[in-house]
Coordinates of C-alpha atoms in Angstrom, one line a residue:
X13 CA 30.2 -26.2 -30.0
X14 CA 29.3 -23.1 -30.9
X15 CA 26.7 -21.6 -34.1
X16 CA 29.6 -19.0 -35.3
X17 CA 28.8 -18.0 -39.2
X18 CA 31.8 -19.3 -41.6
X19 CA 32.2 -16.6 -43.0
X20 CA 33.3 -14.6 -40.1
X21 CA 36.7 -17.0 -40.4
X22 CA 37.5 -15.7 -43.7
X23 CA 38.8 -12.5 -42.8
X24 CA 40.6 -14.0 -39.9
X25 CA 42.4 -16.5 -42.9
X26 CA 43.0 -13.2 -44.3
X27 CA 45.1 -11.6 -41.6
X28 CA 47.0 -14.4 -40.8
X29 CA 48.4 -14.7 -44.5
X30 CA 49.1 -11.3 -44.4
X31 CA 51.1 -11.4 -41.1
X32 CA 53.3 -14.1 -42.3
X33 CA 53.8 -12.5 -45.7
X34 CA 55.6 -9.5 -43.7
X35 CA 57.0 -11.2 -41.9
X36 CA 58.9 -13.2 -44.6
X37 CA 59.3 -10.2 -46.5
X38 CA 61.5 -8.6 -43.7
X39 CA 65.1 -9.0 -44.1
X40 CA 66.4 -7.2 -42.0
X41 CA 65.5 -9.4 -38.7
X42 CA 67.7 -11.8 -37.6
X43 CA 66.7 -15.8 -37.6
X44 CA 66.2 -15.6 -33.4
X45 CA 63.9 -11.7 -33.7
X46 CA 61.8 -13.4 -36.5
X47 CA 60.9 -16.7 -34.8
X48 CA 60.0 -14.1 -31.5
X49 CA 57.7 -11.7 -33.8
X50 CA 56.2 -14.5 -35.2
X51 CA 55.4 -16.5 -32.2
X52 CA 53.9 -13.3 -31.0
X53 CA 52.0 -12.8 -34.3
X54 CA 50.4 -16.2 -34.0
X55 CA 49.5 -15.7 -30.2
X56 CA 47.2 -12.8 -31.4
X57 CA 46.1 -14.8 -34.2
X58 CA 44.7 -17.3 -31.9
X59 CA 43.2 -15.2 -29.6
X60 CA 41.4 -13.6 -32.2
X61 CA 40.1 -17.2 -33.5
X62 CA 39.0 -17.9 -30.2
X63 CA 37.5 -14.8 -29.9
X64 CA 35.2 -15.1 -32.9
X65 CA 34.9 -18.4 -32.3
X66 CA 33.7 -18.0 -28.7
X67 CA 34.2 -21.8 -27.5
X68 CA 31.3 -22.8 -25.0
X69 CA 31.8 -26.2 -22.2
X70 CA 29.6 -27.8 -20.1
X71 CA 30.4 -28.3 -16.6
X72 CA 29.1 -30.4 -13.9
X73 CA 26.1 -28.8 -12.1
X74 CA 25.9 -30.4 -8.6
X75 CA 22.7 -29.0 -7.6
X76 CA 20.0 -27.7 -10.0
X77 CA 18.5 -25.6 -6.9
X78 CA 19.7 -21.7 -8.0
X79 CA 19.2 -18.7 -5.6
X80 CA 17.9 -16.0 -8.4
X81 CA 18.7 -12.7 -6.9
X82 CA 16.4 -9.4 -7.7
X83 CA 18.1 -6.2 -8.7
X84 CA 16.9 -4.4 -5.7
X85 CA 19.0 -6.5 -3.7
X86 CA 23.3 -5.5 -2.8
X87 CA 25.3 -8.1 -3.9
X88 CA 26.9 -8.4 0.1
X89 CA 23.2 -9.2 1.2
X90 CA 23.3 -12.0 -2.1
X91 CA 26.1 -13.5 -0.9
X92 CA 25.2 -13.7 2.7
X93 CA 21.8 -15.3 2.3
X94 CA 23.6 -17.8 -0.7
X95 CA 26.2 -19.0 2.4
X96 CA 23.1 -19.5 4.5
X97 CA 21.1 -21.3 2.3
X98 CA 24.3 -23.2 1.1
X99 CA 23.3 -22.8 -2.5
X100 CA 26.0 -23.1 -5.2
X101 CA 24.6 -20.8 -8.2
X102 CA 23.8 -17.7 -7.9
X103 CA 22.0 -16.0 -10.7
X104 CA 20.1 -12.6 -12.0
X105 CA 17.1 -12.2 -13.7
X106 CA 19.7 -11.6 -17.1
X107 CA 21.6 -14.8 -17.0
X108 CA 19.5 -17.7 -15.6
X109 CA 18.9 -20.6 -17.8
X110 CA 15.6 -22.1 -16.8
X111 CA 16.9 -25.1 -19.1
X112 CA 18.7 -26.3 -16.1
X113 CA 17.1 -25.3 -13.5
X114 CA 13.9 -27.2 -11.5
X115 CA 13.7 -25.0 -8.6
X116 CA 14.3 -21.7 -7.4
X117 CA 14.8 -19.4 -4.6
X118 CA 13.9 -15.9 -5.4
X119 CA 16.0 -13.3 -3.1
X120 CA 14.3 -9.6 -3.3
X121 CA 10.8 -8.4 -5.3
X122 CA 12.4 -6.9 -8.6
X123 CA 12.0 -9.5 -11.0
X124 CA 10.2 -8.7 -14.4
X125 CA 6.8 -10.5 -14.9
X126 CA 8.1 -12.4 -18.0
X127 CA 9.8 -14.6 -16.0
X128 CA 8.1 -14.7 -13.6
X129 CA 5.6 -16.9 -16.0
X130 CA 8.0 -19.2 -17.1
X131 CA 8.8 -20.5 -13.7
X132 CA 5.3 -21.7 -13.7
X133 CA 6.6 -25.4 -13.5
X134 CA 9.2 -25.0 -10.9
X135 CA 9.0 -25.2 -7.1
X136 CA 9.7 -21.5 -5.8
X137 CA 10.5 -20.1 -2.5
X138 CA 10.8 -16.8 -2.0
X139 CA 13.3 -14.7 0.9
X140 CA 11.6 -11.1 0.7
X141 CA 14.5 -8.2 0.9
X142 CA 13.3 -5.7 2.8
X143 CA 15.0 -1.7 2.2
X144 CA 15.6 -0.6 4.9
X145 CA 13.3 2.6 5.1
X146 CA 10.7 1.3 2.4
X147 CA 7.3 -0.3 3.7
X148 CA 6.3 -3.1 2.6
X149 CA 3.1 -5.3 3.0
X150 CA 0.7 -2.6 2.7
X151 CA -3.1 -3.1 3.3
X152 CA -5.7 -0.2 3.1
X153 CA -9.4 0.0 2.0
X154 CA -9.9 0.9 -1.5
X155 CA -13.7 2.6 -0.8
X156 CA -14.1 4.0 2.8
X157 CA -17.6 6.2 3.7
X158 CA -16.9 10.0 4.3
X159 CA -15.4 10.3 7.9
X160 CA -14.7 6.2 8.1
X161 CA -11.8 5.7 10.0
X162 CA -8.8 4.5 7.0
X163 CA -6.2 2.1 8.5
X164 CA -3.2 1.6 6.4
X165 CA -1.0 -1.4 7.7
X166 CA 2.3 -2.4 6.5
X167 CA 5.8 -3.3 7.4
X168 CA 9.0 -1.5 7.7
X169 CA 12.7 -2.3 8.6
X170 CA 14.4 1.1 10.3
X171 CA 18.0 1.4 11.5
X172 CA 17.1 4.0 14.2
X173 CA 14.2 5.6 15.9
X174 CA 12.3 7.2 12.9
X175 CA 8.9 8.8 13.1
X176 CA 6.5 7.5 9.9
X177 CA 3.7 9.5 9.3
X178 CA 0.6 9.9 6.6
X179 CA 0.3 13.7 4.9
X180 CA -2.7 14.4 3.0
X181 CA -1.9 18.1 1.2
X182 CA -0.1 19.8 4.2
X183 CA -2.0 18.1 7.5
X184 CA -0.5 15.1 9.0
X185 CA -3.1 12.4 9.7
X186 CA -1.5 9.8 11.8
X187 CA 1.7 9.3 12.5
X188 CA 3.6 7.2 15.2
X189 CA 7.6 6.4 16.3
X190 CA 9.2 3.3 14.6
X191 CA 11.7 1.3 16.9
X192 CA 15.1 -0.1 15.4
X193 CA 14.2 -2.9 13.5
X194 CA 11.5 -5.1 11.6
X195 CA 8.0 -3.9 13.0
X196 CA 4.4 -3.5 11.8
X197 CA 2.9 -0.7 11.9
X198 CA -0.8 0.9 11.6
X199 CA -1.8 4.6 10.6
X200 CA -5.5 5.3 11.3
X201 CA -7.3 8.4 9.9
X202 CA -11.2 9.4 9.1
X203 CA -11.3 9.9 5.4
X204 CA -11.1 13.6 5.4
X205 CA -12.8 14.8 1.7
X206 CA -15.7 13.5 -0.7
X207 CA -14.0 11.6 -3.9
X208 CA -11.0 11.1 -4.8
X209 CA -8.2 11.0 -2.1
X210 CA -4.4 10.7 -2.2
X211 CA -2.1 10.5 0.8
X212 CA 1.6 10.1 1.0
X213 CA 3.5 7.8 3.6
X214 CA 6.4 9.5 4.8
X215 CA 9.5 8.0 6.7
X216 CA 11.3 10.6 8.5
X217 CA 11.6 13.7 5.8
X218 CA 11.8 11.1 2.8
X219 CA 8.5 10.3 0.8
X220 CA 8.4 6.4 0.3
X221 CA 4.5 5.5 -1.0
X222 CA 1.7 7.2 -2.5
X223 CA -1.7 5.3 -1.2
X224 CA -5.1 6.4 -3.1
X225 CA -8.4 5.5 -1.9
X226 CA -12.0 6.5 -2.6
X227 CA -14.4 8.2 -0.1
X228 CA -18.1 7.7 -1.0
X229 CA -20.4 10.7 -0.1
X230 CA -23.2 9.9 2.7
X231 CA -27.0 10.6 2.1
X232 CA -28.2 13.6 3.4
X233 CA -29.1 13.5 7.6
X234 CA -32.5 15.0 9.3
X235 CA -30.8 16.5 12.2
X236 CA -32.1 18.2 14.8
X237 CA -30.8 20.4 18.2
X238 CA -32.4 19.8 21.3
X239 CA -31.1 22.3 23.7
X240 CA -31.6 24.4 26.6
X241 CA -30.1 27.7 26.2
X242 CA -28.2 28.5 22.6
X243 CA -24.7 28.7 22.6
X244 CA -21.4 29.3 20.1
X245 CA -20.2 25.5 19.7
X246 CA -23.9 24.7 18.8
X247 CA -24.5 27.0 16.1
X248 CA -21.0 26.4 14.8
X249 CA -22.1 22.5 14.3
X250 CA -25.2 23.6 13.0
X251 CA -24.0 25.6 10.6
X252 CA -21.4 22.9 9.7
X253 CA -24.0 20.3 9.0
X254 CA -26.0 22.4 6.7
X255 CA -23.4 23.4 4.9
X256 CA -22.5 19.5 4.6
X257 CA -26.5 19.1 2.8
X258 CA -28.2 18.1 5.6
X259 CA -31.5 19.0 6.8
X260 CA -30.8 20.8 10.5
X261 CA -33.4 22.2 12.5
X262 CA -32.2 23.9 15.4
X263 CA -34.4 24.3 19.0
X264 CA -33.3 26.6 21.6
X265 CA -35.8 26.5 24.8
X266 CA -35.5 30.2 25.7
X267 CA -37.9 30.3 28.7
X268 CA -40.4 28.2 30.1
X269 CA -43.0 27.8 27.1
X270 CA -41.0 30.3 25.0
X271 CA -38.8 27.9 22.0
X272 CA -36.6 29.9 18.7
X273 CA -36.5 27.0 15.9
X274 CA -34.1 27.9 13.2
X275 CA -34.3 25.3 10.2
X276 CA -31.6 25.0 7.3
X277 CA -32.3 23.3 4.3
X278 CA -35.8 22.3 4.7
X279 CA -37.7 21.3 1.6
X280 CA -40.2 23.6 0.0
X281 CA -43.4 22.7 0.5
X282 CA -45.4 20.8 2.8
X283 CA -43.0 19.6 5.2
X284 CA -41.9 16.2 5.2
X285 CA -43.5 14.3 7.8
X286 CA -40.3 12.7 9.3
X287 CA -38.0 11.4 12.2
X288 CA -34.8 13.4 12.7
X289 CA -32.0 10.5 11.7
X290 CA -29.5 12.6 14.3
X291 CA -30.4 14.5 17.6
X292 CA -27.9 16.7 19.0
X293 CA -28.8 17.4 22.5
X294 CA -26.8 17.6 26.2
X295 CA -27.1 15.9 29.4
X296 CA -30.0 18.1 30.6
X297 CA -32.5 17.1 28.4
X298 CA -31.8 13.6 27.2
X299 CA -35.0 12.7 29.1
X300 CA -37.1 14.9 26.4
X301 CA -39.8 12.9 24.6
X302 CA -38.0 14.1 21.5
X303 CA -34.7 12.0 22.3
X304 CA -36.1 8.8 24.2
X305 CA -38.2 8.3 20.7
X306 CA -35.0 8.4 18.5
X307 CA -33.4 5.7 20.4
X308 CA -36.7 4.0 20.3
X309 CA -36.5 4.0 16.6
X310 CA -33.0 3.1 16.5
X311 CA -31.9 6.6 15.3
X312 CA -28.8 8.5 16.7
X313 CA -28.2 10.9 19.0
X314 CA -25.2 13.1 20.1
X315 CA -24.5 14.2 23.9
X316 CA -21.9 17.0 24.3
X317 CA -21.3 20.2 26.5
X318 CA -20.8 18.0 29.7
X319 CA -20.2 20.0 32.7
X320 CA -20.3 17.9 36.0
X321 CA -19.8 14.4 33.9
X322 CA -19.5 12.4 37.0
X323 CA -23.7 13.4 37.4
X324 CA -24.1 14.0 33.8
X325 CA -23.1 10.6 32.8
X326 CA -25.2 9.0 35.3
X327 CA -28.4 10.8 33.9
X328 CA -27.4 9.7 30.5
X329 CA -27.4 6.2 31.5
X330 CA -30.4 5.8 33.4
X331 CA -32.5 8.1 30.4
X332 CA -30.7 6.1 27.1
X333 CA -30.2 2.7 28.4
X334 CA -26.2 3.1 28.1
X335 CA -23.4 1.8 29.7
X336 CA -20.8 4.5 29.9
X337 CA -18.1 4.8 32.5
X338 CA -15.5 7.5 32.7
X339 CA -11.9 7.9 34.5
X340 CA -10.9 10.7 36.0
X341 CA -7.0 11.1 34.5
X342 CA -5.8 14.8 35.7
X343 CA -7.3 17.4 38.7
X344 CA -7.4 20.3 36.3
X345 CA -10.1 21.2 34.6
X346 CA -9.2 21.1 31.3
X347 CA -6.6 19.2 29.6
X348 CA -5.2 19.5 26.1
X349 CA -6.0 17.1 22.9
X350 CA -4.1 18.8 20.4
X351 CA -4.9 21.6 17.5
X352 CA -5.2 24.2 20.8
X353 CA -8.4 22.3 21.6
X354 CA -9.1 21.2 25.3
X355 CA -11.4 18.0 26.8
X356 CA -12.8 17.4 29.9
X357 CA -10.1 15.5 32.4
X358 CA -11.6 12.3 31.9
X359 CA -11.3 8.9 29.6
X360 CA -13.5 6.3 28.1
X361 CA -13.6 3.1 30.5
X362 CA -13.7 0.4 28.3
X363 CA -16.6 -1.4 26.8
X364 CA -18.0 -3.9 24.3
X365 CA -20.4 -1.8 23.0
X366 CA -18.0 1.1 22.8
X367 CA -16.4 2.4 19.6
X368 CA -13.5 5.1 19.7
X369 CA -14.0 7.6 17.3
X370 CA -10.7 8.1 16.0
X371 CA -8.2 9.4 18.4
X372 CA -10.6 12.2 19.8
X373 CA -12.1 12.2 23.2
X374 CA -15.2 10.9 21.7
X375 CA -17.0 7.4 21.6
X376 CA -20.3 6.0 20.6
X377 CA -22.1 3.2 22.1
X378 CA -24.9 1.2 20.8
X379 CA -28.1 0.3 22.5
X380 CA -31.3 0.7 20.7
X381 CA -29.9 3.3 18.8
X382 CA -26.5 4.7 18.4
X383 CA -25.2 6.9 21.4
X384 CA -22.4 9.1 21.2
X385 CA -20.9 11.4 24.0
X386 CA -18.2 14.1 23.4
X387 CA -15.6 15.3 26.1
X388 CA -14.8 18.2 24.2
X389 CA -15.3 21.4 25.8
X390 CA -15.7 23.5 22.5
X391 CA -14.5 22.4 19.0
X392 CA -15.6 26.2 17.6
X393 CA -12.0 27.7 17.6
X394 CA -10.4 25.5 14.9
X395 CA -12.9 27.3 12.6
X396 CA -12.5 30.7 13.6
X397 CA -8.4 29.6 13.6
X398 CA -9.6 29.0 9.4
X399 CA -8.8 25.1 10.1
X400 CA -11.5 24.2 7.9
X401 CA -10.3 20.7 7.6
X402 CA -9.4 20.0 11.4
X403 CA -13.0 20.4 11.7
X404 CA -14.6 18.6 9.4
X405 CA -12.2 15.5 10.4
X406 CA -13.6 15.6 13.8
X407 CA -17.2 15.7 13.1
X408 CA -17.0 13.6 10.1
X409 CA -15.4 11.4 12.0
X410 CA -18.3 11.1 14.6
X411 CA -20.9 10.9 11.6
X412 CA -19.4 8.3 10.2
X413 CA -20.3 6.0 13.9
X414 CA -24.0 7.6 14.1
X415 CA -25.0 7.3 9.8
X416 CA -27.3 4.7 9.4
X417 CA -27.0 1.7 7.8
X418 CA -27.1 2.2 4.4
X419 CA -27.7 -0.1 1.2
X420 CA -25.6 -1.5 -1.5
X421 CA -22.4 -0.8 0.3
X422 CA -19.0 -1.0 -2.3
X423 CA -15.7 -2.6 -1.0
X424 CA -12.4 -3.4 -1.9
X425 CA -9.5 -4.3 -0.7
X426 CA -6.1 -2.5 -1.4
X427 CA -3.9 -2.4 -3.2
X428 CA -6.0 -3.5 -6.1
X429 CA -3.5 -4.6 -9.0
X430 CA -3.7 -5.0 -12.5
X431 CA -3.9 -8.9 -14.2
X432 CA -4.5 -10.1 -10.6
X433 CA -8.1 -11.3 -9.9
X434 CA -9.4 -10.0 -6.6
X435 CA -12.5 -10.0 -4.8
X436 CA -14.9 -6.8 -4.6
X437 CA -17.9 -6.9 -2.3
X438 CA -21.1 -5.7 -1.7
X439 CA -22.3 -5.3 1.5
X440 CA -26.0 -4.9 2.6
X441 CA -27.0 -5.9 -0.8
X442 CA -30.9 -4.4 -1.6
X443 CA -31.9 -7.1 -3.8
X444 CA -32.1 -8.1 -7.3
X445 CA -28.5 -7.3 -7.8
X446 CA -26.6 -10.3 -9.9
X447 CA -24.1 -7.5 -11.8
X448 CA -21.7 -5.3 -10.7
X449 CA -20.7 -2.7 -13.4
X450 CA -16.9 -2.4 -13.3
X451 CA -15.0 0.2 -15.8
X452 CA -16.9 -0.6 -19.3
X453 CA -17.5 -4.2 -18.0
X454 CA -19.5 -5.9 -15.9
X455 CA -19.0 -8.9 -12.9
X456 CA -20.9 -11.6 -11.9
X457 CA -21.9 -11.2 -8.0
X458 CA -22.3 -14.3 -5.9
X459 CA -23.7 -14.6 -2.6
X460 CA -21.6 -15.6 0.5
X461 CA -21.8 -18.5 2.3
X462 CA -22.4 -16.9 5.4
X463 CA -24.5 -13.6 4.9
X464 CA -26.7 -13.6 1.6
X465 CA -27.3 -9.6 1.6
X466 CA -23.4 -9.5 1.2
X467 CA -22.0 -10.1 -2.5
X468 CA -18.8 -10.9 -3.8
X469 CA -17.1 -10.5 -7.2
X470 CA -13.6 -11.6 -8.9
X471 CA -12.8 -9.4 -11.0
X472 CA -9.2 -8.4 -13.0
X473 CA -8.3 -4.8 -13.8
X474 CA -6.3 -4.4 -17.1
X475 CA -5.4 -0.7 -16.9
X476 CA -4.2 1.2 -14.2
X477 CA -5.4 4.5 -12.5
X478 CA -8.9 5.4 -11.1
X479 CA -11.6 3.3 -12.6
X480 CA -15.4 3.6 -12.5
X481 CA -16.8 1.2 -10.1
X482 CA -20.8 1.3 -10.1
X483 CA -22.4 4.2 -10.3
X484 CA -20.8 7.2 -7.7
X485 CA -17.8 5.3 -7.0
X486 CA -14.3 4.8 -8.2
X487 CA -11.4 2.4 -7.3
X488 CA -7.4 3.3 -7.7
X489 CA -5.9 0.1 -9.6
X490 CA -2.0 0.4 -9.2
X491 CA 0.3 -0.9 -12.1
X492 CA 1.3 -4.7 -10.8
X493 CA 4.8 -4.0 -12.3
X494 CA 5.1 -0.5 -10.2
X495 CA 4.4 -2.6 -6.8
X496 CA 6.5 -5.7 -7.2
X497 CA 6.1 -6.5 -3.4
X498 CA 2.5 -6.8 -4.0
X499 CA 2.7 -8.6 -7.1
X500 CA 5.4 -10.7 -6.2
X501 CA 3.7 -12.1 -2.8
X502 CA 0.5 -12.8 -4.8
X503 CA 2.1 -14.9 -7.7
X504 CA 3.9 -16.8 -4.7
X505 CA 0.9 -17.8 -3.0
X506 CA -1.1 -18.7 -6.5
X507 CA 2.2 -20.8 -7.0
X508 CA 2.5 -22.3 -3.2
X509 CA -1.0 -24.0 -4.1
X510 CA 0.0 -25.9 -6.7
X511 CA 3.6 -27.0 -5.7
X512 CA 4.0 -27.5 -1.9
X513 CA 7.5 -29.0 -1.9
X514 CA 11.0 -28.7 -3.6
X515 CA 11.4 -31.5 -6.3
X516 CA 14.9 -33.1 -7.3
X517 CA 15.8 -34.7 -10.3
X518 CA 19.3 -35.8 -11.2
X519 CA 22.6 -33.9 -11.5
X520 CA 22.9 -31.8 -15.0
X521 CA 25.8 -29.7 -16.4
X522 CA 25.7 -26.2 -17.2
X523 CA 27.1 -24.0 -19.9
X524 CA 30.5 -22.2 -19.5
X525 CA 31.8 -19.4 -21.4
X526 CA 34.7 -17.4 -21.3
X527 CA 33.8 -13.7 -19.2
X528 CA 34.6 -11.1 -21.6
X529 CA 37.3 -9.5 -19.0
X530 CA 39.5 -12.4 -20.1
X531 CA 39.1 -12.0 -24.0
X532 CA 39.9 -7.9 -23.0
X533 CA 42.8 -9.2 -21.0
X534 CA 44.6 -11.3 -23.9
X535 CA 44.0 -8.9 -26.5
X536 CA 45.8 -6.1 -24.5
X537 CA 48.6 -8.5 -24.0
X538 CA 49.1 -9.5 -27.4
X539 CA 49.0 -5.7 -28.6
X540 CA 51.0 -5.1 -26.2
X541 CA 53.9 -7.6 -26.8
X542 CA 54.1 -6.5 -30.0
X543 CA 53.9 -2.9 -29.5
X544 CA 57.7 -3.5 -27.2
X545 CA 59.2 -6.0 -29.4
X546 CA 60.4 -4.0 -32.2
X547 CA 61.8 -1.5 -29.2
X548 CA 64.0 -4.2 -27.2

């Protein structure tokens, strides 16, 4: 049955009558052309009844299981997965009827979110499609520290060797070799600039994904030089962390009893009667009063222009209570690290208590305090070279290993979505906090389970783009339709907890139309036919 108006048949009436009038009216046809013309004349009537009258037929629908295929997927790849799975229907987001339908495998990620609400009462599986090229499954953090090391994870399918890579402006950050393939893949990188910061993931020379995160400013540092004779890579770093804010005063012991103290940013007034949070010193006098008390207090302190390390590093240990080890890994003197700079020829042993810093030859081990070490043999040129930012990324970098632990630290995990609840933390909580301010709202914080000074909040985003997140800090919240994967893997899981298996229920039919590539097919007959018969 179908819901055709009447009225549409009238016309149709119409132009029958009219056919057969003609056709009467012609006299000049013989008995056997007339019969011909008007079997012909009554074929196209038909169709055109049928047409209008678009007939509709249920037909036996073995299975109510459907495999419902996203438009990002090629209709060989629907087919293949459809054999595999031995499903019968095969549908698209524009013609599946839910009506008859109790469960559902979704094939690919672009679906719209409409429907994806109204299989809320089905069982679902999904069969992610991966594009080949694209990455998929990608993790980052939403707020890192200035000079925190930013690890984007993900997923990628490649047909050949390809080389991915993270650009922020014109630099490349990280970037590694994919194999043939499915793979994961990881892309680390210290947060290179205050605020606001946008990278690009790049597969080969296309640009796939644009991945945003915020980079929260550190308090200012008291740090001070403890050295023997001055030198150019000191008073380059020196210069670098005042420039940065920080407090720097810088000792130089130019002869026995005879010290040159140049201080940069020191308070007017009385000064503060303070600890330096950072000393800078090198193997020669990390037995000074000065640095034993920093570890002491559980301050920071930074070793570099090593010489002889195999002596050097000795010295350091017995003076700072560390545990370093090196290995020897070439017999020249210097070897290269990339950006024209040079290191000593050694490596990092490993350790527990040992954190890389980034990829440099640098590391940082904790014992009372924090203790790092640099291999470098001068980091100076890539300023003179006007590499501003190669720089800062190194030394930022090491900061971010030696700053001390600081209060009321903001976290979230990306890619934060709109209409998807997710968890935002607070690490180190002060104290009194029950309310995070988020946007022109606020969120309830709860204390973990585990660690009471660490908070946790659900909270949903509505809008996209950067939004205020306490007071100094802002989190990127992507549009949930513009990152289907994402969405798509969320609602899945949400939807896994409350059905766990397929359900069956008995046979049904399904609706049948006629395609319209028949109704185009007839029509062009019957016009046709009647175009040749007066002709023959």
């Amino acid at each position: 049955m179908t819901s055709t108006p009447p009225f549409l048949f009238i016309p149709l009436l119409l132009l029958g009558a009219l056919q057969s009038w003609l056709l009467l009216r012609n006299q000049t046809l013989s008995g056997g052309r007339k019969a011909v013309r008007a079997g012909l004349n009554l074929l196209l009537w038909l169709v055109l009844l049928a047409f209008v009258w678009q007939p509709i037929w249920t037909r036996p629908l073995d299975t109510t299981h459907v495999l419902l295929v996203g438009s990002d997927v090629p209709t060989a790849v629907a087919r293949q997965v459809q054999d595999s799975l031995g499903l019968r229907a095969r549908v698209t987001a524009a013609d599946i009827r839910l009506e008859n339908t109790d469960s559902v495998t979704i094939l690919g990620q672009t679906l719209p979110a409409p429907l994806l609400a109204r299989l809320g009462n089905r069982a679902v599986r999904w069969v992610p499609y991966n594009v080949p090229g694209l990455p998929t499954h990608l993790h980052w953090q939403s707020v890192v520290r200035l000079g925190e090391e930013q690890t984007i994870r993900g997923e990628i399918t490649v047909s050949e060797r390809q080389k991915i890579a993270v650009r922020f402006g014109a630099q490349t950050l990280d970037s590694l070799w994919l194999k043939p393939g499915r793979q994961a893949f990881a892309l680390r990188f210290p947060a290179v600039a205050k605020g606001r910061i946008e990278t690009v993931l790049q597969v080969g020379n296309q640009t796939t994904d644009t991945v945003r995160f915020f980079a929260q400013s550190t308090r200012p540092l008291f740090v001070q030089f403890v050295l023997g004779t001055p030198d150019f890579e000191t008073k380059t770093l020196a210069d670098w962390f005042g420039r940065q804010g920080n407090r720097v005063e810088l000792s130089n012991a130019l002869s026995e009893g005879m010290d040159a103290t140049v201080q940069i940013n020191t308070p007017t007034g009385n000064r503060p009667n303070s600890s330096p949070d950072l000393i800078v010193t090198e193997p020669a006098l990390v037995g000074q009063p000065a640095v034993r008390k920093a570890i002491a207090e559980g301050k920071a302190v930074l070793v570099l222009n090593l010489t002889n390390p195999d002596a050097e590093v000795t010295a350091v240990n017995r003076a700072l209570g560390t545990q370093w080890r090196l290995r020897k890994v070439s017999n020249e003197a210097t070897i290269p690290v990339g950006n024209g700079l040079t290191a000593l020829p050694y490596q990092f042993a490993p350790n527990p208590r040992q954190v890389a810093v980034a990829r440099y030859p640098i590391a940082t081990q904790r014992t009372g305090g924090r203790v790092a070490m640099s291999l470098f043999t001068e980091t100076f040129p890539l300023r003179l070279s006007g590499d501003s930012l190669g720089y800062a990324r190194i030394w930022n970098a090491v900061l971010a290993t030696l700053q001390p632990t600081q209060s009321n630290n903001l976290g979230a995990d990306g890619p934060v979505l709109t209409g998807i609840r997710q968890p935002l933390l607070v690490n180190n909580s002060a104290g009194g906090t029950t309310r995070l301010r988020v946007a022109n709202d606020t969120a309830l914080l709860a204390p973990s389970a585990l660690n009471n000074r660490t908070l946790r909040a659900q909270y949903r985003f509505s809008r996209s783009g950067w939004q205020p997140l306490a007071d100094s800090v802002e989190v990127y919240v992507e549009d949930s339709l513009a990152a289907p994967h994402e969405r798509l893997s969320t609602w899945i899981q949400a939807q896994n907890r409350l059905q766990t298996t397929l359900r069956t229920r008995p046979s049904r039919t399904q609706k049948q139309d006629v395609p319209d590539w028949v109704w185009l097919t007839a029509l062009l007959v019957c016009l046709t036919a009647l175009w040749v018969e007066p002709k023959l």
